[in-house]
Short mmCIF file of C-alpha atoms in Angstrom, two decimals:
data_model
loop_
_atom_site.label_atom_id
_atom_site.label_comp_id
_atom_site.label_asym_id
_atom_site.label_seq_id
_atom_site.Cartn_x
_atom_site.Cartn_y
_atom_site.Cartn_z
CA UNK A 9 0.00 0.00 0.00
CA UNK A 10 1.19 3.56 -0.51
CA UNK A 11 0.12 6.27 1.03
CA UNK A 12 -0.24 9.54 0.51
CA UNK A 13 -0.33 13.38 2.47
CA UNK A 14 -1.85 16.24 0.93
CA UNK A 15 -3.99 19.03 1.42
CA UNK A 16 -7.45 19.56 -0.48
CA UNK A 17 -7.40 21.94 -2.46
CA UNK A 18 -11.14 21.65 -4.49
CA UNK A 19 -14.01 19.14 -4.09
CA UNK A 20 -15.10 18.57 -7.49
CA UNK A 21 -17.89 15.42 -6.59
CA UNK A 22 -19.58 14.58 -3.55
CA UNK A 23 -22.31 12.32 -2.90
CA UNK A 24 -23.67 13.34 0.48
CA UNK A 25 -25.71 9.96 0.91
CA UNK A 26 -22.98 7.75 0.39
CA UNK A 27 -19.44 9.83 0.85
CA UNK A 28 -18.57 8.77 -2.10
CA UNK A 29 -15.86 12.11 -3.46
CA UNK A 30 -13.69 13.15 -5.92
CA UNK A 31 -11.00 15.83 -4.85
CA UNK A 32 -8.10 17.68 -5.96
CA UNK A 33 -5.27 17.69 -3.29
CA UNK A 34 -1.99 19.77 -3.74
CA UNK A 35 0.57 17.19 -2.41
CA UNK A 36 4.39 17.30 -1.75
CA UNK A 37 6.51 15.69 -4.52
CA UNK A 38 4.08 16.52 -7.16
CA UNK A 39 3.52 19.65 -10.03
CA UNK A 40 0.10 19.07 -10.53
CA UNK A 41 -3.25 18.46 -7.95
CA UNK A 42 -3.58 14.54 -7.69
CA UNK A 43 -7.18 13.36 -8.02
CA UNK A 44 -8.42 11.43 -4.80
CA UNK A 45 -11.70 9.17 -5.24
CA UNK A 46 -13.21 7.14 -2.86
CA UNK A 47 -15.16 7.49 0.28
CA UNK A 48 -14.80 10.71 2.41
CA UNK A 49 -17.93 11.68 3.86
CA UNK A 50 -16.83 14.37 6.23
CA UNK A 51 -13.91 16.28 3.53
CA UNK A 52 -13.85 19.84 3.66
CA UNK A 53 -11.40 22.33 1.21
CA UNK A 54 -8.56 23.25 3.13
CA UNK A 55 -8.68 19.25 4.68
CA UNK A 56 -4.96 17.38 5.64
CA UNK A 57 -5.96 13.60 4.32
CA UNK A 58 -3.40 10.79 5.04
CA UNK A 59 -4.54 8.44 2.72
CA UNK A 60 -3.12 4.71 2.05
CA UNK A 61 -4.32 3.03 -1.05
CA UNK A 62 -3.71 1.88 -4.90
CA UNK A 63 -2.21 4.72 -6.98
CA UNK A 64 -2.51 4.76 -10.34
CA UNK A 65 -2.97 7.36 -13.45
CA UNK A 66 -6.72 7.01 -14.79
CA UNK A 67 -8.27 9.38 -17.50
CA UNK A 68 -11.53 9.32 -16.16
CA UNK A 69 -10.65 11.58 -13.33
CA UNK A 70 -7.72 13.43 -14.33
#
């Protein structure tokens, strides 16, 4: 698993029923916002997320 620190910087989906989100996060080590999706009911702009998890580069939310 790798894991991941970052601040959010824009919520650009969430599903208040289910949590289910899609952020942008300005994290150390990278130019661009990464794109965070998964479950985060309580995620606010301006949020610290440690996250562990799968990483990998997909269109669909990019």
């Amino acid at each position: 698993m790798d894991h991941l620190r970052c601040v959010v910087e824009r919520i650009t989906y969430q599903n208040a029923e289910n949590g289910f989100s899609v952020i942008k996060c300005r994290a150390k080590g990278y130019n661009d916002l990464v794109t965070v999706v998964g479950s985060m009911p309580d995620v606010h702009v301006g949020s610290v997320l440690t996250m562990q998890g799968q990483w990998r580069n997909d269109g669909k939310y990019a």
